[in-house]
mmCIF file of C-alpha atoms in Angstrom:
data_model
loop_
_atom_site.group_PDB
_atom_site.id
_atom_site.type_symbol
_atom_site.label_atom_id
_atom_site.label_comp_id
_atom_site.label_asym_id
_atom_site.label_seq_id
_atom_site.Cartn_x
_atom_site.Cartn_y
_atom_site.Cartn_z
ATOM 1 C CA UNK Y 1 -67.978 155.366 59.417
ATOM 2 C CA UNK Y 2 -64.112 155.799 58.680
ATOM 3 C CA UNK Y 3 -62.718 153.145 56.676
ATOM 4 C CA UNK Y 4 -59.065 152.556 55.775
ATOM 5 C CA UNK Y 5 -57.868 150.708 52.475
ATOM 6 C CA UNK Y 6 -54.790 149.564 51.610
ATOM 7 C CA UNK Y 7 -53.430 146.990 49.119
ATOM 8 C CA UNK Y 8 -50.476 145.208 47.716
ATOM 9 C CA UNK Y 9 -48.486 146.992 45.076
ATOM 10 C CA UNK Y 10 -47.690 144.135 43.234
ATOM 11 C CA UNK Y 11 -49.066 144.747 40.020
ATOM 12 C CA UNK Y 12 -51.967 147.166 39.437
ATOM 13 C CA UNK Y 13 -54.591 144.388 39.639
ATOM 14 C CA UNK Y 14 -55.029 145.062 43.407
ATOM 15 C CA UNK Y 15 -55.565 148.963 43.114
ATOM 16 C CA UNK Y 16 -57.865 148.646 40.615
ATOM 17 C CA UNK Y 17 -60.383 146.417 42.700
ATOM 18 C CA UNK Y 18 -60.470 149.041 45.763
ATOM 19 C CA UNK Y 19 -60.921 152.288 43.802
ATOM 20 C CA UNK Y 20 -64.448 150.884 42.907
ATOM 21 C CA UNK Y 21 -65.280 149.590 45.888
ATOM 22 C CA UNK Y 22 -64.072 152.751 47.993
ATOM 23 C CA UNK Y 23 -66.061 155.268 45.104
ATOM 24 C CA UNK Y 24 -69.243 152.787 46.245
ATOM 25 C CA UNK Y 25 -68.540 153.011 49.939
ATOM 26 C CA UNK Y 26 -67.768 156.753 49.868
ATOM 27 C CA UNK Y 27 -71.379 156.911 48.220
ATOM 28 C CA UNK Y 28 -72.816 155.114 50.754
ATOM 29 C CA UNK Y 29 -71.779 157.809 53.213
ATOM 30 C CA UNK Y 30 -68.679 156.454 54.846
ATOM 31 C CA UNK Y 31 -65.346 158.481 54.718
ATOM 32 C CA UNK Y 32 -62.444 156.564 53.102
ATOM 33 C CA UNK Y 33 -59.185 156.730 53.278
ATOM 34 C CA UNK Y 34 -56.202 155.168 51.911
ATOM 35 C CA UNK Y 35 -52.515 154.084 52.284
ATOM 36 C CA UNK Y 36 -50.441 152.696 49.561
ATOM 37 C CA UNK Y 37 -47.137 152.948 47.875
ATOM 38 C CA UNK Y 38 -45.496 153.191 44.327
ATOM 39 C CA UNK Y 39 -48.114 153.541 40.990
ATOM 40 C CA UNK Y 40 -50.707 152.337 43.015
ATOM 41 C CA UNK Y 41 -50.477 155.130 44.852
ATOM 42 C CA UNK Y 42 -49.903 157.445 41.835
ATOM 43 C CA UNK Y 43 -53.053 156.356 40.299
ATOM 44 C CA UNK Y 44 -55.503 156.451 43.798
ATOM 45 C CA UNK Y 45 -54.539 159.737 44.777
ATOM 46 C CA UNK Y 46 -56.323 161.388 41.365
ATOM 47 C CA UNK Y 47 -59.380 159.624 42.344
ATOM 48 C CA UNK Y 48 -59.824 160.119 46.261
ATOM 49 C CA UNK Y 49 -58.710 163.180 48.309
ATOM 50 C CA UNK Y 50 -57.513 161.018 51.388
ATOM 51 C CA UNK Y 51 -54.804 159.151 49.580
ATOM 52 C CA UNK Y 52 -51.530 158.913 51.628
ATOM 53 C CA UNK Y 53 -48.317 157.269 50.197
ATOM 54 C CA UNK Y 54 -46.389 154.429 52.435
ATOM 55 C CA UNK Y 55 -43.637 152.284 51.788
ATOM 56 C CA UNK Y 56 -44.211 149.570 49.048
ATOM 57 C CA UNK Y 57 -43.734 145.620 49.820
ATOM 58 C CA UNK Y 58 -42.259 144.602 45.585
ATOM 59 C CA UNK Y 59 -40.706 141.464 44.506
ATOM 60 C CA UNK Y 60 -37.256 141.467 42.878
ATOM 61 C CA UNK Y 61 -37.230 141.928 39.210
ATOM 62 C CA UNK Y 62 -35.321 143.122 36.352
ATOM 63 C CA UNK Y 63 -35.718 143.474 32.288
ATOM 64 C CA UNK Y 64 -36.424 139.356 32.188
ATOM 65 C CA UNK Y 65 -39.327 139.632 34.509
ATOM 66 C CA UNK Y 66 -39.600 138.595 38.405
ATOM 67 C CA UNK Y 67 -36.548 137.010 39.667
ATOM 68 C CA UNK Y 68 -37.833 134.266 42.307
ATOM 69 C CA UNK Y 69 -34.724 133.175 43.685
ATOM 70 C CA UNK Y 70 -33.061 136.743 43.732
ATOM 71 C CA UNK Y 71 -36.417 137.542 45.001
ATOM 72 C CA UNK Y 72 -35.904 135.061 47.809
ATOM 73 C CA UNK Y 73 -32.429 135.898 48.635
ATOM 74 C CA UNK Y 74 -33.670 139.759 48.832
ATOM 75 C CA UNK Y 75 -35.888 138.464 51.545
ATOM 76 C CA UNK Y 76 -33.320 139.417 53.710
ATOM 77 C CA UNK Y 77 -30.423 140.950 52.087
ATOM 78 C CA UNK Y 78 -30.490 144.072 49.862
ATOM 79 C CA UNK Y 79 -29.589 143.377 46.153
ATOM 80 C CA UNK Y 80 -28.684 145.911 43.054
ATOM 81 C CA UNK Y 81 -30.955 146.051 40.702
ATOM 82 C CA UNK Y 82 -31.201 147.695 37.196
ATOM 83 C CA UNK Y 83 -33.744 150.248 37.082
ATOM 84 C CA UNK Y 84 -35.095 150.293 33.455
ATOM 85 C CA UNK Y 85 -36.909 153.173 33.870
ATOM 86 C CA UNK Y 86 -34.100 155.764 34.650
ATOM 87 C CA UNK Y 87 -31.717 153.751 33.153
ATOM 88 C CA UNK Y 88 -29.005 153.465 36.484
ATOM 89 C CA UNK Y 89 -28.390 151.019 39.078
ATOM 90 C CA UNK Y 90 -30.159 150.847 42.332
ATOM 91 C CA UNK Y 91 -29.936 149.214 45.352
ATOM 92 C CA UNK Y 92 -33.231 147.217 46.167
ATOM 93 C CA UNK Y 93 -33.836 147.438 50.194
ATOM 94 C CA UNK Y 94 -34.905 143.957 51.332
ATOM 95 C CA UNK Y 95 -38.031 142.741 51.758
ATOM 96 C CA UNK Y 96 -37.835 142.103 55.771
ATOM 97 C CA UNK Y 97 -36.635 146.034 56.073
ATOM 98 C CA UNK Y 98 -40.147 147.384 53.586
ATOM 99 C CA UNK Y 99 -42.148 145.436 56.232
ATOM 100 C CA UNK Y 100 -40.579 147.072 58.937
ATOM 101 C CA UNK Y 101 -40.909 150.339 57.084
ATOM 102 C CA UNK Y 102 -44.170 149.735 55.639
ATOM 103 C CA UNK Y 103 -45.594 148.676 59.447
ATOM 104 C CA UNK Y 104 -44.610 152.206 60.789
ATOM 105 C CA UNK Y 105 -46.111 153.881 58.307
ATOM 106 C CA UNK Y 106 -49.176 151.509 58.699
ATOM 107 C CA UNK Y 107 -49.209 152.322 62.601
ATOM 108 C CA UNK Y 108 -48.782 155.471 62.172
ATOM 109 C CA UNK Y 109 -51.705 156.498 59.984
ATOM 110 C CA UNK Y 110 -54.217 154.246 62.322
ATOM 111 C CA UNK Y 111 -53.056 156.273 65.116
ATOM 112 C CA UNK Y 112 -53.668 159.337 62.897
ATOM 113 C CA UNK Y 113 -57.094 158.167 61.325
ATOM 114 C CA UNK Y 114 -58.462 156.020 63.736
ATOM 115 C CA UNK Y 115 -60.651 153.718 61.492
ATOM 116 C CA UNK Y 116 -63.672 151.864 62.165
ATOM 117 C CA UNK Y 117 -62.543 148.844 59.715
ATOM 118 C CA UNK Y 118 -59.537 148.014 57.735
ATOM 119 C CA UNK Y 119 -60.260 146.757 54.037
ATOM 120 C CA UNK Y 120 -56.680 145.325 52.851
ATOM 121 C CA UNK Y 121 -56.632 143.403 49.062
ATOM 122 C CA UNK Y 122 -53.546 141.909 49.253
ATOM 123 C CA UNK Y 123 -51.796 143.645 52.396
ATOM 124 C CA UNK Y 124 -50.897 141.268 54.967
ATOM 125 C CA UNK Y 125 -48.601 143.687 56.732
ATOM 126 C CA UNK Y 126 -52.118 146.023 57.282
ATOM 127 C CA UNK Y 127 -53.938 142.999 58.588
ATOM 128 C CA UNK Y 128 -50.872 142.315 61.612
ATOM 129 C CA UNK Y 129 -51.500 146.125 62.602
ATOM 130 C CA UNK Y 130 -55.691 146.266 62.323
ATOM 131 C CA UNK Y 131 -55.317 142.885 64.356
ATOM 132 C CA UNK Y 132 -52.763 144.262 67.063
ATOM 133 C CA UNK Y 133 -54.918 147.347 67.176
ATOM 134 C CA UNK Y 134 -58.282 145.296 67.441
ATOM 135 C CA UNK Y 135 -60.109 146.733 64.322
ATOM 136 C CA UNK Y 136 -62.433 144.920 62.149
ATOM 137 C CA UNK Y 137 -60.800 143.817 59.368
ATOM 138 C CA UNK Y 138 -62.003 142.702 55.810
ATOM 139 C CA UNK Y 139 -59.280 140.723 53.183
ATOM 140 C CA UNK Y 140 -59.718 140.711 49.789
ATOM 141 C CA UNK Y 141 -57.381 137.801 47.965
ATOM 142 C CA UNK Y 142 -56.963 135.770 45.193
ATOM 143 C CA UNK Y 143 -54.413 133.807 46.229
ATOM 144 C CA UNK Y 144 -54.698 131.968 49.471
ATOM 145 C CA UNK Y 145 -53.419 128.509 50.258
ATOM 146 C CA UNK Y 146 -51.901 127.881 46.338
ATOM 147 C CA UNK Y 147 -51.753 124.260 45.700
ATOM 148 C CA UNK Y 148 -50.193 124.738 42.318
ATOM 149 C CA UNK Y 149 -46.185 125.774 41.829
ATOM 150 C CA UNK Y 150 -45.462 126.615 45.546
ATOM 151 C CA UNK Y 151 -42.027 125.920 45.967
ATOM 152 C CA UNK Y 152 -42.009 123.923 49.449
ATOM 153 C CA UNK Y 153 -39.073 125.873 51.251
ATOM 154 C CA UNK Y 154 -41.894 129.142 51.238
ATOM 155 C CA UNK Y 155 -44.493 127.030 53.103
ATOM 156 C CA UNK Y 156 -42.964 128.579 56.523
ATOM 157 C CA UNK Y 157 -43.001 132.391 54.881
ATOM 158 C CA UNK Y 158 -47.060 130.770 54.006
ATOM 159 C CA UNK Y 159 -48.083 129.450 58.010
ATOM 160 C CA UNK Y 160 -46.682 133.331 58.784
ATOM 161 C CA UNK Y 161 -48.812 134.959 56.882
ATOM 162 C CA UNK Y 162 -51.919 132.290 57.565
ATOM 163 C CA UNK Y 163 -51.346 133.147 61.106
ATOM 164 C CA UNK Y 164 -52.922 136.761 60.505
ATOM 165 C CA UNK Y 165 -54.990 136.309 57.653
ATOM 166 C CA UNK Y 166 -57.043 133.548 59.641
ATOM 167 C CA UNK Y 167 -57.690 136.288 62.329
ATOM 168 C CA UNK Y 168 -59.392 138.930 60.215
ATOM 169 C CA UNK Y 169 -63.435 139.271 60.424
ATOM 170 C CA UNK Y 170 -63.684 138.046 57.017
ATOM 171 C CA UNK Y 171 -62.064 136.987 53.749
ATOM 172 C CA UNK Y 172 -63.385 138.162 50.464
ATOM 173 C CA UNK Y 173 -62.889 136.072 47.401
ATOM 174 C CA UNK Y 174 -63.476 138.119 44.172
ATOM 175 C CA UNK Y 175 -63.762 135.066 42.184
ATOM 176 C CA UNK Y 176 -66.592 132.835 40.932
ATOM 177 C CA UNK Y 177 -67.345 129.980 43.342
ATOM 178 C CA UNK Y 178 -66.158 126.401 42.201
ATOM 179 C CA UNK Y 179 -65.845 124.443 39.672
ATOM 180 C CA UNK Y 180 -65.465 127.800 37.564
ATOM 181 C CA UNK Y 181 -62.929 129.821 40.107
ATOM 182 C CA UNK Y 182 -60.438 131.276 38.134
ATOM 183 C CA UNK Y 183 -57.791 131.705 40.743
ATOM 184 C CA UNK Y 184 -58.780 127.979 42.045
ATOM 185 C CA UNK Y 185 -54.965 126.863 41.963
ATOM 186 C CA UNK Y 186 -54.093 129.732 43.813
ATOM 187 C CA UNK Y 187 -56.927 129.890 46.425
ATOM 188 C CA UNK Y 188 -56.459 126.229 46.813
ATOM 189 C CA UNK Y 189 -58.770 123.976 48.903
ATOM 190 C CA UNK Y 190 -60.092 125.060 52.164
ATOM 191 C CA UNK Y 191 -62.197 122.283 52.948
ATOM 192 C CA UNK Y 192 -61.150 121.946 56.885
ATOM 193 C CA UNK Y 193 -58.742 124.785 56.632
ATOM 194 C CA UNK Y 194 -58.524 127.241 58.949
ATOM 195 C CA UNK Y 195 -60.334 129.978 56.911
ATOM 196 C CA UNK Y 196 -63.285 127.667 55.542
ATOM 197 C CA UNK Y 197 -65.565 129.697 57.728
ATOM 198 C CA UNK Y 198 -64.517 133.157 57.036
ATOM 199 C CA UNK Y 199 -64.468 133.109 53.206
ATOM 200 C CA UNK Y 200 -66.954 134.036 50.353
ATOM 201 C CA UNK Y 201 -66.552 133.876 47.029
ATOM 202 C CA UNK Y 202 -68.340 137.008 45.783
ATOM 203 C CA UNK Y 203 -67.515 137.109 42.163
ATOM 204 C CA UNK Y 204 -65.488 139.358 40.161
ATOM 205 C CA UNK Y 205 -65.461 142.957 40.981
ATOM 206 C CA UNK Y 206 -66.893 144.085 37.131
ATOM 207 C CA UNK Y 207 -70.247 143.784 35.809
ATOM 208 C CA UNK Y 208 -69.264 140.788 33.524
ATOM 209 C CA UNK Y 209 -72.552 140.753 31.335
ATOM 210 C CA UNK Y 210 -71.738 139.555 28.319
ATOM 211 C CA UNK Y 211 -70.427 142.403 25.719
ATOM 212 C CA UNK Y 212 -69.590 140.792 22.122
ATOM 213 C CA UNK Y 213 -67.857 142.944 19.446
ATOM 214 C CA UNK Y 214 -66.140 141.892 15.986
ATOM 215 C CA UNK Y 215 -62.521 140.180 15.403
ATOM 216 C CA UNK Y 216 -60.352 142.779 13.853
ATOM 217 C CA UNK Y 217 -57.103 142.043 15.679
ATOM 218 C CA UNK Y 218 -55.374 140.708 18.145
ATOM 219 C CA UNK Y 219 -55.066 142.371 21.635
ATOM 220 C CA UNK Y 220 -52.136 142.742 23.749
ATOM 221 C CA UNK Y 221 -52.498 144.468 27.014
ATOM 222 C CA UNK Y 222 -49.205 144.258 29.171
ATOM 223 C CA UNK Y 223 -49.247 145.144 32.740
ATOM 224 C CA UNK Y 224 -47.589 144.365 36.087
ATOM 225 C CA UNK Y 225 -44.058 145.437 37.088
ATOM 226 C CA UNK Y 226 -41.287 147.097 34.220
ATOM 227 C CA UNK Y 227 -39.683 143.502 34.469
ATOM 228 C CA UNK Y 228 -42.614 141.702 33.292
ATOM 229 C CA UNK Y 229 -43.534 144.117 30.813
ATOM 230 C CA UNK Y 230 -40.625 144.186 29.214
ATOM 231 C CA UNK Y 231 -40.272 139.977 29.063
ATOM 232 C CA UNK Y 232 -43.291 139.960 27.548
ATOM 233 C CA UNK Y 233 -42.919 142.662 24.993
ATOM 234 C CA UNK Y 234 -39.458 140.840 24.124
ATOM 235 C CA UNK Y 235 -41.370 137.372 23.787
ATOM 236 C CA UNK Y 236 -44.015 138.697 21.415
ATOM 237 C CA UNK Y 237 -42.718 141.299 19.359
ATOM 238 C CA UNK Y 238 -39.754 139.377 17.182
ATOM 239 C CA UNK Y 239 -43.274 136.896 16.012
ATOM 240 C CA UNK Y 240 -45.844 140.149 15.362
ATOM 241 C CA UNK Y 241 -43.256 142.234 13.602
ATOM 242 C CA UNK Y 242 -43.592 139.038 10.339
ATOM 243 C CA UNK Y 243 -47.212 138.563 11.012
ATOM 244 C CA UNK Y 244 -49.942 139.661 8.826
ATOM 245 C CA UNK Y 245 -52.613 140.064 11.452
ATOM 246 C CA UNK Y 246 -53.087 143.418 13.065
ATOM 247 C CA UNK Y 247 -51.707 143.654 16.485
ATOM 248 C CA UNK Y 248 -52.671 146.294 19.292
ATOM 249 C CA UNK Y 249 -50.385 146.276 22.057
ATOM 250 C CA UNK Y 250 -51.385 148.598 25.078
ATOM 251 C CA UNK Y 251 -48.000 148.430 27.424
ATOM 252 C CA UNK Y 252 -49.662 149.672 31.005
ATOM 253 C CA UNK Y 253 -47.585 152.480 31.517
ATOM 254 C CA UNK Y 254 -50.049 154.831 33.458
ATOM 255 C CA UNK Y 255 -50.274 158.313 32.496
ATOM 256 C CA UNK Y 256 -47.829 157.985 29.734
ATOM 257 C CA UNK Y 257 -49.414 158.441 26.146
ATOM 258 C CA UNK Y 258 -47.367 157.899 23.311
ATOM 259 C CA UNK Y 259 -47.947 155.787 20.020
ATOM 260 C CA UNK Y 260 -45.295 153.578 18.053
ATOM 261 C CA UNK Y 261 -45.839 151.127 14.800
ATOM 262 C CA UNK Y 262 -43.964 148.266 13.903
ATOM 263 C CA UNK Y 263 -45.066 146.570 10.629
ATOM 264 C CA UNK Y 264 -48.815 145.468 11.474
ATOM 265 C CA UNK Y 265 -48.386 146.046 15.380
ATOM 266 C CA UNK Y 266 -49.939 149.381 16.988
ATOM 267 C CA UNK Y 267 -47.853 150.325 20.175
ATOM 268 C CA UNK Y 268 -49.365 152.269 22.923
ATOM 269 C CA UNK Y 269 -48.155 153.242 26.050
ATOM 270 C CA UNK Y 270 -51.296 153.554 27.903
ATOM 271 C CA UNK Y 271 -55.115 153.055 26.973
ATOM 272 C CA UNK Y 272 -57.915 154.937 28.545
ATOM 273 C CA UNK Y 273 -60.531 152.903 29.852
ATOM 274 C CA UNK Y 274 -62.605 153.489 26.594
ATOM 275 C CA UNK Y 275 -59.514 152.487 24.514
ATOM 276 C CA UNK Y 276 -59.500 149.482 26.606
ATOM 277 C CA UNK Y 277 -62.927 148.585 26.248
ATOM 278 C CA UNK Y 278 -62.796 148.786 22.354
ATOM 279 C CA UNK Y 279 -59.576 147.040 21.891
ATOM 280 C CA UNK Y 280 -60.588 144.061 24.174
ATOM 281 C CA UNK Y 281 -64.253 144.193 22.310
ATOM 282 C CA UNK Y 282 -62.825 143.961 18.826
ATOM 283 C CA UNK Y 283 -60.460 141.419 19.694
ATOM 284 C CA UNK Y 284 -60.530 138.058 18.010
ATOM 285 C CA UNK Y 285 -58.454 136.704 20.856
ATOM 286 C CA UNK Y 286 -55.897 137.972 23.569
ATOM 287 C CA UNK Y 287 -52.855 137.606 24.751
ATOM 288 C CA UNK Y 288 -51.223 138.729 28.570
ATOM 289 C CA UNK Y 289 -49.423 137.167 31.243
ATOM 290 C CA UNK Y 290 -52.383 135.876 33.082
ATOM 291 C CA UNK Y 291 -53.412 138.813 35.252
ATOM 292 C CA UNK Y 292 -56.595 138.265 37.551
ATOM 293 C CA UNK Y 293 -58.379 141.060 36.106
ATOM 294 C CA UNK Y 294 -57.379 140.726 32.882
ATOM 295 C CA UNK Y 295 -58.604 136.729 32.802
ATOM 296 C CA UNK Y 296 -62.696 138.095 33.953
ATOM 297 C CA UNK Y 297 -62.211 140.925 30.925
ATOM 298 C CA UNK Y 298 -61.389 138.124 28.641
ATOM 299 C CA UNK Y 299 -64.387 136.229 30.241
ATOM 300 C CA UNK Y 300 -66.546 139.349 30.220
ATOM 301 C CA UNK Y 301 -66.140 139.759 26.245
ATOM 302 C CA UNK Y 302 -66.130 136.154 25.482
ATOM 303 C CA UNK Y 303 -62.187 136.204 24.166
ATOM 304 C CA UNK Y 304 -60.020 133.410 23.883
ATOM 305 C CA UNK Y 305 -56.547 134.103 24.799
ATOM 306 C CA UNK Y 306 -53.206 132.765 25.079
ATOM 307 C CA UNK Y 307 -50.965 133.257 28.467
ATOM 308 C CA UNK Y 308 -47.688 134.116 28.840
ATOM 309 C CA UNK Y 309 -47.144 133.631 32.994
ATOM 310 C CA UNK Y 310 -44.429 135.509 34.481
ATOM 311 C CA UNK Y 311 -44.670 134.576 38.200
ATOM 312 C CA UNK Y 312 -46.527 131.715 40.139
ATOM 313 C CA UNK Y 313 -50.113 133.732 40.405
ATOM 314 C CA UNK Y 314 -50.018 133.770 36.943
ATOM 315 C CA UNK Y 315 -49.317 130.391 36.206
ATOM 316 C CA UNK Y 316 -52.054 129.282 38.514
ATOM 317 C CA UNK Y 317 -54.373 131.342 36.591
ATOM 318 C CA UNK Y 318 -53.440 130.845 33.024
ATOM 319 C CA UNK Y 319 -53.175 126.768 33.869
ATOM 320 C CA UNK Y 320 -56.796 127.144 35.132
ATOM 321 C CA UNK Y 321 -57.988 129.111 31.723
ATOM 322 C CA UNK Y 322 -56.509 126.300 29.831
ATOM 323 C CA UNK Y 323 -58.156 123.571 32.104
ATOM 324 C CA UNK Y 324 -61.735 125.298 30.858
ATOM 325 C CA UNK Y 325 -60.868 125.216 27.174
ATOM 326 C CA UNK Y 326 -60.722 129.074 27.155
ATOM 327 C CA UNK Y 327 -56.740 129.509 26.787
ATOM 328 C CA UNK Y 328 -53.632 128.341 25.743
ATOM 329 C CA UNK Y 329 -50.773 128.617 28.018
ATOM 330 C CA UNK Y 330 -47.232 129.561 26.213
ATOM 331 C CA UNK Y 331 -43.652 130.114 27.823
ATOM 332 C CA UNK Y 332 -41.253 130.933 25.393
ATOM 333 C CA UNK Y 333 -41.369 132.167 21.451
ATOM 334 C CA UNK Y 334 -41.618 128.560 20.530
ATOM 335 C CA UNK Y 335 -45.006 128.020 22.450
ATOM 336 C CA UNK Y 336 -46.048 130.923 21.212
ATOM 337 C CA UNK Y 337 -45.789 130.388 17.772
ATOM 338 C CA UNK Y 338 -47.389 126.792 17.798
ATOM 339 C CA UNK Y 339 -50.088 128.622 20.285
ATOM 340 C CA UNK Y 340 -50.851 130.929 17.779
ATOM 341 C CA UNK Y 341 -51.330 128.376 15.476
ATOM 342 C CA UNK Y 342 -53.761 126.309 17.889
ATOM 343 C CA UNK Y 343 -56.212 129.116 18.532
ATOM 344 C CA UNK Y 344 -56.641 130.359 14.832
ATOM 345 C CA UNK Y 345 -57.401 126.511 14.044
ATOM 346 C CA UNK Y 346 -59.757 126.047 16.724
ATOM 347 C CA UNK Y 347 -60.879 129.499 17.482
ATOM 348 C CA UNK Y 348 -64.650 128.777 17.445
ATOM 349 C CA UNK Y 349 -64.079 125.499 20.047
ATOM 350 C CA UNK Y 350 -62.457 128.280 22.622
ATOM 351 C CA UNK Y 351 -65.328 130.980 21.721
ATOM 352 C CA UNK Y 352 -67.425 128.344 22.945
ATOM 353 C CA UNK Y 353 -66.060 127.159 26.390
ATOM 354 C CA UNK Y 354 -65.956 131.410 26.921
ATOM 355 C CA UNK Y 355 -69.476 131.791 26.592
ATOM 356 C CA UNK Y 356 -70.140 128.836 29.047
ATOM 357 C CA UNK Y 357 -68.487 130.515 31.556
ATOM 358 C CA UNK Y 358 -69.416 133.948 30.937
ATOM 359 C CA UNK Y 359 -73.008 133.002 31.345
ATOM 360 C CA UNK Y 360 -71.733 131.426 35.089
ATOM 361 C CA UNK Y 361 -69.728 134.482 35.882
ATOM 362 C CA UNK Y 362 -72.352 136.911 35.392
ATOM 363 C CA UNK Y 363 -74.396 135.485 38.097
ATOM 364 C CA UNK Y 364 -72.796 137.446 40.534
ATOM 365 C CA UNK Y 365 -71.783 140.637 41.192
ATOM 366 C CA UNK Y 366 -68.478 140.952 43.771
ATOM 367 C CA UNK Y 367 -68.667 144.509 44.703
ATOM 368 C CA UNK Y 368 -72.621 144.661 45.205
ATOM 369 C CA UNK Y 369 -71.862 141.762 47.590
ATOM 370 C CA UNK Y 370 -68.782 143.022 48.810
ATOM 371 C CA UNK Y 371 -70.741 146.629 49.685
ATOM 372 C CA UNK Y 372 -73.166 144.538 51.812
ATOM 373 C CA UNK Y 373 -70.243 142.411 53.867
ATOM 374 C CA UNK Y 374 -68.374 145.681 54.554
ATOM 375 C CA UNK Y 375 -72.112 147.182 55.641
ATOM 376 C CA UNK Y 376 -72.956 144.110 57.547
ATOM 377 C CA UNK Y 377 -69.661 144.140 59.697
ATOM 378 C CA UNK Y 378 -69.963 147.731 60.581
ATOM 379 C CA UNK Y 379 -73.092 147.434 61.930
ATOM 380 C CA UNK Y 380 -72.363 144.235 63.994
ATOM 381 C CA UNK Y 381 -69.380 145.971 65.879
ATOM 382 C CA UNK Y 382 -71.230 149.325 65.853
#
């Protein structure tokens, strides 16, 4: 069977899920194709031969992170933005125009590939195209009916998205079932919703069997768009340059391999999977923005964390981990100083709560279950 994968380019968490899923389905004998843009495409084309670029849809952001008011204006209007990587001002196209161009890209590629199924991770534009072409579709998401931090004037846009999501064949949530759903506040209350009979909580796409290590350092994996990374780094460095503890920072810049040292801070532009594994395993605790994939990494290694969210979805994840007694949420440098003190004082209690969450999470294998779901739908449509 011919399977077409797409994903959102808002951070690299989405592409990190479809890579192992694509490999598993390819090993099962299916022909896999991928259509996505930005850095996600750059990563994916190294893994698969049938990877094609398309127009990405991204937030408006600057070196302070994602700017929500500007992103809302940018839905309809292009805006100037400073590209800190290229050190120059650019004009960011409106989100509406990005959606239009992406839709054209999707339509052309769907006609060329003629897939038997579309698998979309956070890509609603692709779902819309699959529905129009009457192609079975699986939607992978950890953001569905948010009831935390969603601004009321975004409800209209959400209702448009819901129209397409509810028509897909299956909704896969790569998270624990309640009450230990990390993305709980981003998924929302699905009881009696239009999605209720289509969703399945399959568990994380990584093996969360407990791996324990030492407590050698504080690990700071920074990921997401350049603005997000810049904001977290500006919050952390003034504090960590004075600390006596060893701090390992990964800037999450794919392809780049540089190293710098400031005080007790070791700053790496990128860590390989093995290096990241060791850094996480041997951390005393982790400081990150609250991205969904990294949340489950902290569960896998039973590492308490401090979350510094830079956008609403991360804030929802951070709040749930905080409520589970596994993490502390910080919004600024003052909060971070207090969180560091609290973490040192109550580290054992946070670790104990992480072990409970790990035990529950390790019952599920989201990757295995999603492969089964795809195979079942394909068999039913043959």
